[in-house]
Amino acid sequence: MEHSEEKLMSKKKPAFPINHFLNDYLIEHSRNIKIPIFYEDLLRFQGSVVVYDKNDEDTLWVRVYFSEFDRQEIDLSLKKVYNILHSNGNEDNIQYLNIDAVDYCTFGNSKPFRVKVRNVLNDNYTYFYVKKTDASRVYGLELEHILSPYNLNFLVYKDTLIEEHIAGIPGDTFIKEILPKCTEPQKSQIAKEFVKFNERCMIRLLGDMRSYNYVIVPTHDFDSVVYKIRAIDFDQQCFEGKFKVYYPQFFKENYPMVQLVGNKLQENSIEQYKLEERSIVAKRILSSEDRLNELIFCMKNDEISNDANIEQLKMQIHDFTKDISFKKSKNMGEVLESALDFVRRNYEDVTMR
């Protein structure tokens, strides 16, 4: 696996509105549901304090507080949103919910709010996020739901996006604090997972998987711990023009992972794991064909990038695959359609021999 230091990302990606095709798709698949609060409502906070981690380092999140007048209304609305996201919207349990904190992040594109909800009967808590709607992110979330091993829970209503929290250890924290303490077999398993994650992001054109945009999820299996890698940020779906942006291996933040792959895996093993991931994605493409085709139709009738990026990306993937369909692509939806078709065809060609 290679690693590159060149500047990969544009300075800032614009947010794209939800068009009527995507809106209809979201309604059909129960993603578009009326909610009692909007992103803009949370911007009415009166002040904030910095949130520090356990090492007293700035987390880049601030804890916001509201006027007494706003607080009651906002708390109640956030509890209702929690119930809509995680249940059927029934409000019988609202008296047992408490909004422990509302945090705001000024870092990154989406400037999200993170809401901590606690059940006062047993002190169990969870988080959800309130963000501004961006079509790129919605496409990214849906593609993750369809093509990855993980189901995602989110809601869109007008200009507000509600996302469930994806639990795990932030990649940058894992690389810095936990990876050095892992056993040699664990390091080999993590290297394998990074190869598969790298391949999955590239296939479905999810960009900007720097170490703070994914989490590592440890699972106990018999007498060992197995690590999986999950994306947690989806706003760089099919926007950038450089093909390398869609490979996590090319971000300097992931260099320790790339080194791990080089140290732990032989070239034929890397190729085997790439093939395994392509095959798994191909099976998901085939098993979710109707829903995926609906989503791709929306993307093909949408504007989620600019002409320069589309031209650059389609030509770079054409040079990589030698598949003429990339050259013919007119927008990012068609580029992604060609990429998924390429994976599916290769899988079918092999299985039908």
mmCIF file of C-alpha atoms in Angstrom:
data_model
loop_
_atom_site.group_PDB
_atom_site.id
_atom_site.type_symbol
_atom_site.label_atom_id
_atom_site.label_comp_id
_atom_site.label_asym_id
_atom_site.label_seq_id
_atom_site.Cartn_x
_atom_site.Cartn_y
_atom_site.Cartn_z
ATOM 1 C CA MET A 1 0.000 0.000 0.000
ATOM 2 C CA GLU A 2 1.263 3.424 -0.884
ATOM 3 C CA HIS A 3 1.187 6.611 1.125
ATOM 4 C CA SER A 4 1.257 10.133 -0.281
ATOM 5 C CA GLU A 5 1.885 13.518 1.358
ATOM 6 C CA GLU A 6 0.458 15.657 -1.450
ATOM 7 C CA LYS A 7 -2.451 17.959 -0.730
ATOM 8 C CA LEU A 8 -5.545 15.957 -1.585
ATOM 9 C CA MET A 9 -8.595 17.909 -0.490
ATOM 10 C CA SER A 10 -10.306 21.065 -1.719
ATOM 11 C CA LYS A 11 -10.438 23.887 0.811
ATOM 12 C CA LYS A 12 -14.160 23.574 1.477
ATOM 13 C CA LYS A 13 -16.985 21.551 0.002
ATOM 14 C CA PRO A 14 -20.321 23.361 -0.363
ATOM 15 C CA ALA A 15 -23.493 21.859 1.086
ATOM 16 C CA PHE A 16 -25.897 20.678 -1.621
ATOM 17 C CA PRO A 17 -29.691 20.910 -1.247
ATOM 18 C CA ILE A 18 -31.989 17.860 -1.341
ATOM 19 C CA ASN A 19 -33.699 17.754 -4.737
ATOM 20 C CA HIS A 20 -37.228 16.429 -5.263
ATOM 21 C CA PHE A 21 -36.026 13.002 -6.525
ATOM 22 C CA LEU A 22 -33.974 12.412 -3.381
ATOM 23 C CA ASN A 23 -36.755 13.791 -1.207
ATOM 24 C CA ASP A 24 -39.222 11.282 -2.720
ATOM 25 C CA TYR A 25 -36.695 8.496 -2.162
ATOM 26 C CA LEU A 26 -36.322 9.468 1.511
ATOM 27 C CA ILE A 27 -40.094 9.551 2.002
ATOM 28 C CA GLU A 28 -40.467 6.121 0.368
ATOM 29 C CA HIS A 29 -37.844 4.602 2.673
ATOM 30 C CA SER A 30 -39.128 6.278 5.865
ATOM 31 C CA ARG A 31 -36.133 8.587 6.172
ATOM 32 C CA ASN A 32 -38.116 11.808 5.806
ATOM 33 C CA ILE A 33 -40.212 12.293 8.953
ATOM 34 C CA LYS A 34 -41.508 15.492 10.504
ATOM 35 C CA ILE A 35 -39.514 16.519 13.577
ATOM 36 C CA PRO A 36 -40.296 19.221 16.185
ATOM 37 C CA ILE A 37 -36.956 21.085 16.085
ATOM 38 C CA PHE A 38 -34.571 22.402 13.446
ATOM 39 C CA TYR A 39 -30.803 22.870 13.313
ATOM 40 C CA GLU A 40 -31.346 26.643 13.327
ATOM 41 C CA ASP A 41 -33.219 26.413 16.654
ATOM 42 C CA LEU A 42 -30.110 25.069 18.385
ATOM 43 C CA LEU A 43 -28.077 28.040 17.153
ATOM 44 C CA ARG A 44 -30.039 30.177 19.634
ATOM 45 C CA PHE A 45 -27.686 29.190 22.473
ATOM 46 C CA GLN A 46 -26.709 31.980 24.881
ATOM 47 C CA GLY A 47 -23.149 30.888 25.612
ATOM 48 C CA SER A 48 -20.740 27.948 25.770
ATOM 49 C CA VAL A 49 -17.833 26.357 27.626
ATOM 50 C CA VAL A 50 -14.978 24.324 26.149
ATOM 51 C CA VAL A 51 -15.244 20.525 26.449
ATOM 52 C CA TYR A 52 -11.942 18.879 27.456
ATOM 53 C CA ASP A 53 -11.077 15.175 27.231
ATOM 54 C CA LYS A 54 -9.709 12.993 30.047
ATOM 55 C CA ASN A 55 -6.193 14.316 29.308
ATOM 56 C CA ASP A 56 -7.390 17.940 29.624
ATOM 57 C CA GLU A 57 -6.981 18.526 25.887
ATOM 58 C CA ASP A 58 -9.448 20.632 23.907
ATOM 59 C CA THR A 59 -11.865 18.321 22.049
ATOM 60 C CA LEU A 60 -12.891 21.124 19.609
ATOM 61 C CA TRP A 61 -16.439 20.742 20.986
ATOM 62 C CA VAL A 62 -18.118 23.368 23.179
ATOM 63 C CA ARG A 63 -20.997 22.696 25.594
ATOM 64 C CA VAL A 64 -23.765 25.192 24.872
ATOM 65 C CA TYR A 65 -26.435 26.520 27.194
ATOM 66 C CA PHE A 66 -29.743 28.184 26.459
ATOM 67 C CA SER A 67 -31.872 30.782 28.186
ATOM 68 C CA GLU A 68 -34.322 29.368 30.745
ATOM 69 C CA PHE A 69 -37.183 30.279 28.388
ATOM 70 C CA ASP A 70 -35.690 28.335 25.441
ATOM 71 C CA ARG A 71 -34.275 25.451 27.466
ATOM 72 C CA GLN A 72 -37.571 23.757 28.398
ATOM 73 C CA GLU A 73 -38.912 23.893 24.858
ATOM 74 C CA ILE A 74 -35.624 22.695 23.315
ATOM 75 C CA ASP A 75 -35.193 19.850 25.835
ATOM 76 C CA LEU A 76 -38.712 18.576 25.180
ATOM 77 C CA SER A 77 -38.248 18.775 21.406
ATOM 78 C CA LEU A 78 -34.910 16.898 21.581
ATOM 79 C CA LYS A 79 -36.523 14.128 23.659
ATOM 80 C CA LYS A 80 -39.231 13.821 20.993
ATOM 81 C CA VAL A 81 -36.565 13.612 18.276
ATOM 82 C CA TYR A 82 -34.838 10.825 20.223
ATOM 83 C CA ASN A 83 -38.108 8.871 20.330
ATOM 84 C CA ILE A 84 -38.755 9.382 16.618
ATOM 85 C CA LEU A 85 -35.207 8.239 15.767
ATOM 86 C CA HIS A 86 -35.069 5.208 18.062
ATOM 87 C CA SER A 87 -38.710 4.233 18.500
ATOM 88 C CA ASN A 88 -42.131 4.930 16.993
ATOM 89 C CA GLY A 89 -42.406 8.448 18.376
ATOM 90 C CA ASN A 90 -44.466 7.348 21.388
ATOM 91 C CA GLU A 91 -44.052 9.956 24.145
ATOM 92 C CA ASP A 92 -44.931 7.792 27.183
ATOM 93 C CA ASN A 93 -41.269 7.583 28.235
ATOM 94 C CA ILE A 94 -40.445 11.287 27.930
ATOM 95 C CA GLN A 95 -40.652 11.800 31.702
ATOM 96 C CA TYR A 96 -37.784 9.291 32.082
ATOM 97 C CA LEU A 97 -35.466 11.011 29.588
ATOM 98 C CA ASN A 98 -33.044 13.786 30.399
ATOM 99 C CA ILE A 99 -31.000 15.916 28.011
ATOM 100 C CA ASP A 100 -27.651 15.872 29.814
ATOM 101 C CA ALA A 101 -25.718 18.003 27.314
ATOM 102 C CA VAL A 102 -25.863 19.738 23.952
ATOM 103 C CA ASP A 103 -22.401 20.173 22.406
ATOM 104 C CA TYR A 104 -21.486 22.155 19.293
ATOM 105 C CA CYS A 105 -18.485 21.564 17.020
ATOM 106 C CA THR A 106 -17.106 24.400 14.919
ATOM 107 C CA PHE A 107 -14.520 22.062 13.345
ATOM 108 C CA GLY A 108 -15.236 20.580 9.912
ATOM 109 C CA ASN A 109 -17.915 21.122 7.292
ATOM 110 C CA SER A 110 -21.108 20.201 9.073
ATOM 111 C CA LYS A 111 -20.813 22.150 12.374
ATOM 112 C CA PRO A 112 -22.913 19.530 14.143
ATOM 113 C CA PHE A 113 -24.676 19.544 17.489
ATOM 114 C CA ARG A 114 -24.195 16.429 19.617
ATOM 115 C CA VAL A 115 -27.041 15.659 22.022
ATOM 116 C CA LYS A 116 -26.545 13.392 25.051
ATOM 117 C CA VAL A 117 -29.774 11.698 26.176
ATOM 118 C CA ARG A 118 -29.935 9.764 29.476
ATOM 119 C CA ASN A 119 -32.573 7.428 30.873
ATOM 120 C CA VAL A 120 -32.959 8.589 34.488
ATOM 121 C CA LEU A 121 -34.252 5.171 35.633
ATOM 122 C CA ASN A 122 -31.024 3.316 34.876
ATOM 123 C CA ASP A 123 -28.473 5.982 33.817
ATOM 124 C CA ASN A 124 -28.048 4.465 30.340
ATOM 125 C CA TYR A 125 -27.240 7.166 27.832
ATOM 126 C CA THR A 126 -26.734 7.596 24.124
ATOM 127 C CA TYR A 127 -26.030 10.385 21.650
ATOM 128 C CA PHE A 128 -27.480 11.680 18.425
ATOM 129 C CA TYR A 129 -26.395 14.471 16.100
ATOM 130 C CA VAL A 130 -28.280 17.419 14.632
ATOM 131 C CA LYS A 131 -26.766 18.740 11.400
ATOM 132 C CA LYS A 132 -27.650 20.893 8.424
ATOM 133 C CA THR A 133 -28.938 18.817 5.547
ATOM 134 C CA ASP A 134 -26.440 18.171 2.748
ATOM 135 C CA ALA A 135 -27.307 15.907 -0.196
ATOM 136 C CA SER A 136 -23.728 14.541 -0.326
ATOM 137 C CA ARG A 137 -23.987 13.390 3.283
ATOM 138 C CA VAL A 138 -27.419 11.828 2.718
ATOM 139 C CA TYR A 139 -26.124 9.891 -0.301
ATOM 140 C CA GLY A 140 -23.111 8.840 1.772
ATOM 141 C CA LEU A 141 -25.285 7.635 4.651
ATOM 142 C CA GLU A 142 -27.592 5.683 2.341
ATOM 143 C CA LEU A 143 -24.695 4.064 0.460
ATOM 144 C CA GLU A 144 -23.116 3.059 3.781
ATOM 145 C CA HIS A 145 -26.443 1.561 4.842
ATOM 146 C CA ILE A 146 -26.762 -0.438 1.604
ATOM 147 C CA LEU A 147 -23.157 -1.403 0.780
ATOM 148 C CA SER A 148 -21.347 -1.705 4.129
ATOM 149 C CA PRO A 149 -21.839 -4.352 6.858
ATOM 150 C CA TYR A 150 -23.642 -1.753 8.991
ATOM 151 C CA ASN A 151 -27.186 -0.387 9.097
ATOM 152 C CA LEU A 152 -27.522 3.348 9.688
ATOM 153 C CA ASN A 153 -30.355 5.199 11.364
ATOM 154 C CA PHE A 154 -30.982 8.802 10.282
ATOM 155 C CA LEU A 155 -33.811 11.232 9.544
ATOM 156 C CA VAL A 156 -34.125 14.192 7.210
ATOM 157 C CA TYR A 157 -36.682 16.944 7.579
ATOM 158 C CA LYS A 158 -36.372 20.098 5.443
ATOM 159 C CA ASP A 159 -32.939 21.601 6.222
ATOM 160 C CA THR A 160 -32.203 19.418 9.276
ATOM 161 C CA LEU A 161 -30.493 16.030 9.423
ATOM 162 C CA ILE A 162 -30.646 13.793 12.508
ATOM 163 C CA GLU A 163 -28.023 11.025 12.743
ATOM 164 C CA GLU A 164 -27.631 8.310 15.336
ATOM 165 C CA HIS A 165 -24.265 8.029 17.078
ATOM 166 C CA ILE A 166 -21.845 5.420 15.710
ATOM 167 C CA ALA A 167 -20.046 3.949 18.715
ATOM 168 C CA GLY A 168 -16.342 3.174 18.583
ATOM 169 C CA ILE A 169 -12.867 4.465 19.349
ATOM 170 C CA PRO A 170 -11.959 7.460 17.138
ATOM 171 C CA GLY A 171 -9.283 6.362 14.666
ATOM 172 C CA ASP A 172 -6.779 9.046 15.672
ATOM 173 C CA THR A 173 -7.148 8.143 19.376
ATOM 174 C CA PHE A 174 -6.813 4.427 18.579
ATOM 175 C CA ILE A 175 -3.662 4.934 16.493
ATOM 176 C CA LYS A 176 -2.041 7.083 19.177
ATOM 177 C CA GLU A 177 -3.068 5.324 22.410
ATOM 178 C CA ILE A 178 -4.169 1.739 21.730
ATOM 179 C CA LEU A 179 -2.437 0.461 18.584
ATOM 180 C CA PRO A 180 1.071 0.464 20.177
ATOM 181 C CA LYS A 181 -0.247 -1.794 22.985
ATOM 182 C CA CYS A 182 -1.904 -4.334 20.660
ATOM 183 C CA THR A 183 -0.501 -7.846 20.360
ATOM 184 C CA GLU A 184 1.185 -8.909 17.122
ATOM 185 C CA PRO A 185 -1.804 -11.077 16.031
ATOM 186 C CA GLN A 186 -4.133 -8.120 16.755
ATOM 187 C CA LYS A 187 -1.928 -5.855 14.631
ATOM 188 C CA SER A 188 -2.170 -8.340 11.751
ATOM 189 C CA GLN A 189 -5.955 -8.419 12.068
ATOM 190 C CA ILE A 190 -6.146 -4.591 12.156
ATOM 191 C CA ALA A 191 -3.936 -4.427 9.040
ATOM 192 C CA LYS A 192 -6.343 -6.787 7.263
ATOM 193 C CA GLU A 193 -9.312 -4.621 8.303
ATOM 194 C CA PHE A 194 -7.604 -1.463 7.051
ATOM 195 C CA VAL A 195 -7.029 -3.073 3.627
ATOM 196 C CA LYS A 196 -10.731 -3.991 3.456
ATOM 197 C CA PHE A 197 -11.863 -0.562 4.685
ATOM 198 C CA ASN A 198 -9.574 1.100 2.138
ATOM 199 C CA GLU A 199 -11.072 -0.989 -0.656
ATOM 200 C CA ARG A 200 -14.672 -0.393 0.456
ATOM 201 C CA CYS A 201 -14.256 3.392 0.538
ATOM 202 C CA MET A 202 -12.641 3.396 -2.902
ATOM 203 C CA ILE A 203 -15.355 1.223 -4.495
ATOM 204 C CA ARG A 204 -18.246 3.416 -3.313
ATOM 205 C CA LEU A 205 -16.299 6.710 -3.674
ATOM 206 C CA LEU A 206 -16.404 7.860 -0.049
ATOM 207 C CA GLY A 207 -13.650 10.428 0.407
ATOM 208 C CA ASP A 208 -11.719 12.040 3.256
ATOM 209 C CA MET A 209 -11.360 9.043 5.556
ATOM 210 C CA ARG A 210 -8.697 10.670 7.697
ATOM 211 C CA SER A 211 -8.232 8.978 11.066
ATOM 212 C CA TYR A 212 -10.748 11.205 12.874
ATOM 213 C CA ASN A 213 -13.473 10.383 10.327
ATOM 214 C CA TYR A 214 -13.682 6.686 11.207
ATOM 215 C CA VAL A 215 -13.878 4.634 14.394
ATOM 216 C CA ILE A 216 -12.370 1.327 15.451
ATOM 217 C CA VAL A 217 -14.918 -1.055 16.986
ATOM 218 C CA PRO A 218 -13.532 -3.815 19.260
ATOM 219 C CA THR A 219 -15.596 -6.997 19.580
ATOM 220 C CA HIS A 220 -14.815 -9.851 21.967
ATOM 221 C CA ASP A 221 -14.733 -13.180 20.144
ATOM 222 C CA PHE A 222 -13.980 -16.301 22.232
ATOM 223 C CA ASP A 223 -10.657 -15.451 23.924
ATOM 224 C CA SER A 224 -9.603 -12.619 21.606
ATOM 225 C CA VAL A 225 -10.631 -9.106 20.555
ATOM 226 C CA VAL A 226 -11.498 -8.492 16.896
ATOM 227 C CA TYR A 227 -11.308 -4.946 15.509
ATOM 228 C CA LYS A 228 -13.525 -3.535 12.753
ATOM 229 C CA ILE A 229 -13.299 -0.110 11.068
ATOM 230 C CA ARG A 230 -16.398 2.034 10.452
ATOM 231 C CA ALA A 231 -16.754 5.346 8.666
ATOM 232 C CA ILE A 232 -18.519 8.046 10.711
ATOM 233 C CA ASP A 233 -18.416 11.054 8.369
ATOM 234 C CA PHE A 234 -20.127 10.936 4.989
ATOM 235 C CA ASP A 235 -20.122 14.469 3.554
ATOM 236 C CA GLN A 236 -17.312 13.699 1.081
ATOM 237 C CA GLN A 237 -19.390 11.273 -0.971
ATOM 238 C CA CYS A 238 -18.583 11.709 -4.687
ATOM 239 C CA PHE A 239 -17.377 15.315 -4.555
ATOM 240 C CA GLU A 240 -13.600 15.495 -5.060
ATOM 241 C CA GLY A 241 -11.880 15.046 -8.412
ATOM 242 C CA LYS A 242 -8.720 13.253 -7.272
ATOM 243 C CA PHE A 243 -9.176 9.484 -7.190
ATOM 244 C CA LYS A 244 -6.665 9.264 -4.310
ATOM 245 C CA VAL A 245 -9.105 11.119 -2.012
ATOM 246 C CA TYR A 246 -11.239 7.967 -1.986
ATOM 247 C CA TYR A 247 -8.358 5.845 -0.651
ATOM 248 C CA PRO A 248 -7.805 6.201 3.121
ATOM 249 C CA GLN A 249 -4.218 5.005 2.595
ATOM 250 C CA PHE A 250 -3.181 8.310 1.003
ATOM 251 C CA PHE A 251 -3.881 10.527 4.032
ATOM 252 C CA LYS A 252 -0.879 11.240 6.226
ATOM 253 C CA GLU A 253 -3.041 10.760 9.339
ATOM 254 C CA ASN A 254 -3.355 7.076 8.363
ATOM 255 C CA TYR A 255 0.369 6.513 7.808
ATOM 256 C CA PRO A 256 0.746 4.286 10.927
ATOM 257 C CA MET A 257 -2.007 2.024 9.496
ATOM 258 C CA VAL A 258 -0.272 1.906 6.111
ATOM 259 C CA GLN A 259 3.005 1.010 7.851
ATOM 260 C CA LEU A 260 1.179 -1.729 9.742
ATOM 261 C CA VAL A 261 -0.104 -3.222 6.474
ATOM 262 C CA GLY A 262 3.420 -3.134 5.012
ATOM 263 C CA ASN A 263 4.914 -4.793 8.087
ATOM 264 C CA LYS A 264 2.247 -7.431 8.693
ATOM 265 C CA LEU A 265 0.851 -8.506 5.314
ATOM 266 C CA GLN A 266 2.454 -9.993 2.229
ATOM 267 C CA GLU A 267 1.404 -8.689 -1.173
ATOM 268 C CA ASN A 268 -0.630 -11.798 -2.048
ATOM 269 C CA SER A 269 -2.546 -11.496 1.266
ATOM 270 C CA ILE A 270 -3.333 -7.831 0.524
ATOM 271 C CA GLU A 271 -4.688 -8.831 -2.888
ATOM 272 C CA GLN A 272 -6.738 -11.622 -1.311
ATOM 273 C CA TYR A 273 -8.352 -9.235 1.215
ATOM 274 C CA LYS A 274 -9.100 -6.686 -1.522
ATOM 275 C CA LEU A 275 -10.784 -9.394 -3.579
ATOM 276 C CA GLU A 276 -12.789 -10.543 -0.546
ATOM 277 C CA GLU A 277 -14.075 -7.006 0.036
ATOM 278 C CA ARG A 278 -14.937 -6.472 -3.649
ATOM 279 C CA SER A 279 -16.871 -9.754 -3.621
ATOM 280 C CA ILE A 280 -18.795 -8.833 -0.457
ATOM 281 C CA VAL A 281 -19.699 -5.411 -1.902
ATOM 282 C CA ALA A 282 -20.753 -7.065 -5.190
ATOM 283 C CA LYS A 283 -23.080 -9.398 -3.273
ATOM 284 C CA ARG A 284 -24.622 -6.399 -1.495
ATOM 285 C CA ILE A 285 -25.069 -4.599 -4.823
ATOM 286 C CA LEU A 286 -26.943 -7.641 -6.168
ATOM 287 C CA SER A 287 -29.059 -8.216 -3.054
ATOM 288 C CA SER A 288 -30.131 -4.544 -2.788
ATOM 289 C CA GLU A 289 -30.390 -3.879 -6.526
ATOM 290 C CA ASP A 290 -33.776 -2.124 -6.561
ATOM 291 C CA ARG A 291 -33.048 0.260 -3.686
ATOM 292 C CA LEU A 292 -29.560 0.993 -5.018
ATOM 293 C CA ASN A 293 -30.898 1.705 -8.505
ATOM 294 C CA GLU A 294 -33.417 4.160 -7.038
ATOM 295 C CA LEU A 295 -30.652 5.964 -5.164
ATOM 296 C CA ILE A 296 -28.336 6.066 -8.206
ATOM 297 C CA PHE A 297 -31.225 7.478 -10.272
ATOM 298 C CA CYS A 298 -31.479 10.341 -7.751
ATOM 299 C CA MET A 299 -27.723 10.956 -7.924
ATOM 300 C CA LYS A 300 -27.731 10.978 -11.726
ATOM 301 C CA ASN A 301 -30.407 13.669 -11.637
ATOM 302 C CA ASP A 302 -28.609 15.749 -9.020
ATOM 303 C CA GLU A 303 -25.712 18.171 -8.799
ATOM 304 C CA ILE A 304 -23.325 17.106 -6.030
ATOM 305 C CA SER A 305 -19.981 18.224 -7.469
ATOM 306 C CA ASN A 306 -18.557 20.594 -10.089
ATOM 307 C CA ASP A 307 -17.619 20.001 -13.720
ATOM 308 C CA ALA A 308 -13.847 20.107 -13.096
ATOM 309 C CA ASN A 309 -14.038 17.441 -10.371
ATOM 310 C CA ILE A 310 -16.322 15.203 -12.454
ATOM 311 C CA GLU A 311 -13.993 15.426 -15.459
ATOM 312 C CA GLN A 312 -10.869 14.763 -13.391
ATOM 313 C CA LEU A 313 -12.329 11.815 -11.469
ATOM 314 C CA LYS A 314 -13.896 10.023 -14.433
ATOM 315 C CA MET A 315 -10.637 10.233 -16.411
ATOM 316 C CA GLN A 316 -8.485 9.067 -13.484
ATOM 317 C CA ILE A 317 -10.755 6.054 -12.857
ATOM 318 C CA HIS A 318 -10.798 5.332 -16.595
ATOM 319 C CA ASP A 319 -6.985 5.300 -16.600
ATOM 320 C CA PHE A 320 -7.089 2.896 -13.636
ATOM 321 C CA THR A 321 -9.768 0.507 -14.944
ATOM 322 C CA LYS A 322 -9.573 1.025 -18.741
ATOM 323 C CA ASP A 323 -13.391 0.872 -18.663
ATOM 324 C CA ILE A 324 -14.867 3.172 -21.325
ATOM 325 C CA SER A 325 -18.082 3.763 -19.370
ATOM 326 C CA PHE A 326 -16.225 6.127 -17.006
ATOM 327 C CA LYS A 327 -15.211 8.353 -19.930
ATOM 328 C CA LYS A 328 -18.861 8.600 -20.968
ATOM 329 C CA SER A 329 -20.064 9.644 -17.482
ATOM 330 C CA LYS A 330 -21.675 13.089 -17.373
ATOM 331 C CA ASN A 331 -22.046 13.499 -13.604
ATOM 332 C CA MET A 332 -20.987 11.960 -10.286
ATOM 333 C CA GLY A 333 -24.050 9.702 -10.209
ATOM 334 C CA GLU A 334 -22.959 8.142 -13.496
ATOM 335 C CA VAL A 335 -19.354 7.825 -12.269
ATOM 336 C CA LEU A 336 -20.544 5.933 -9.189
ATOM 337 C CA GLU A 337 -22.922 3.806 -11.284
ATOM 338 C CA SER A 338 -19.993 2.832 -13.533
ATOM 339 C CA ALA A 339 -17.836 2.013 -10.483
ATOM 340 C CA LEU A 340 -20.475 -0.270 -8.925
ATOM 341 C CA ASP A 341 -21.236 -1.875 -12.307
ATOM 342 C CA PHE A 342 -17.509 -2.549 -12.771
ATOM 343 C CA VAL A 343 -17.329 -4.363 -9.407
ATOM 344 C CA ARG A 344 -20.539 -6.294 -10.038
ATOM 345 C CA ARG A 345 -19.519 -7.390 -13.554
ATOM 346 C CA ASN A 346 -16.112 -8.615 -12.415
ATOM 347 C CA TYR A 347 -17.745 -10.630 -9.639
ATOM 348 C CA GLU A 348 -20.331 -12.164 -12.004
ATOM 349 C CA ASP A 349 -17.696 -12.959 -14.641
ATOM 350 C CA VAL A 350 -15.737 -14.985 -12.086
ATOM 351 C CA THR A 351 -18.706 -16.742 -10.433
ATOM 352 C CA MET A 352 -20.228 -17.757 -13.776
ATOM 353 C CA ARG A 353 -17.110 -19.440 -15.096
#
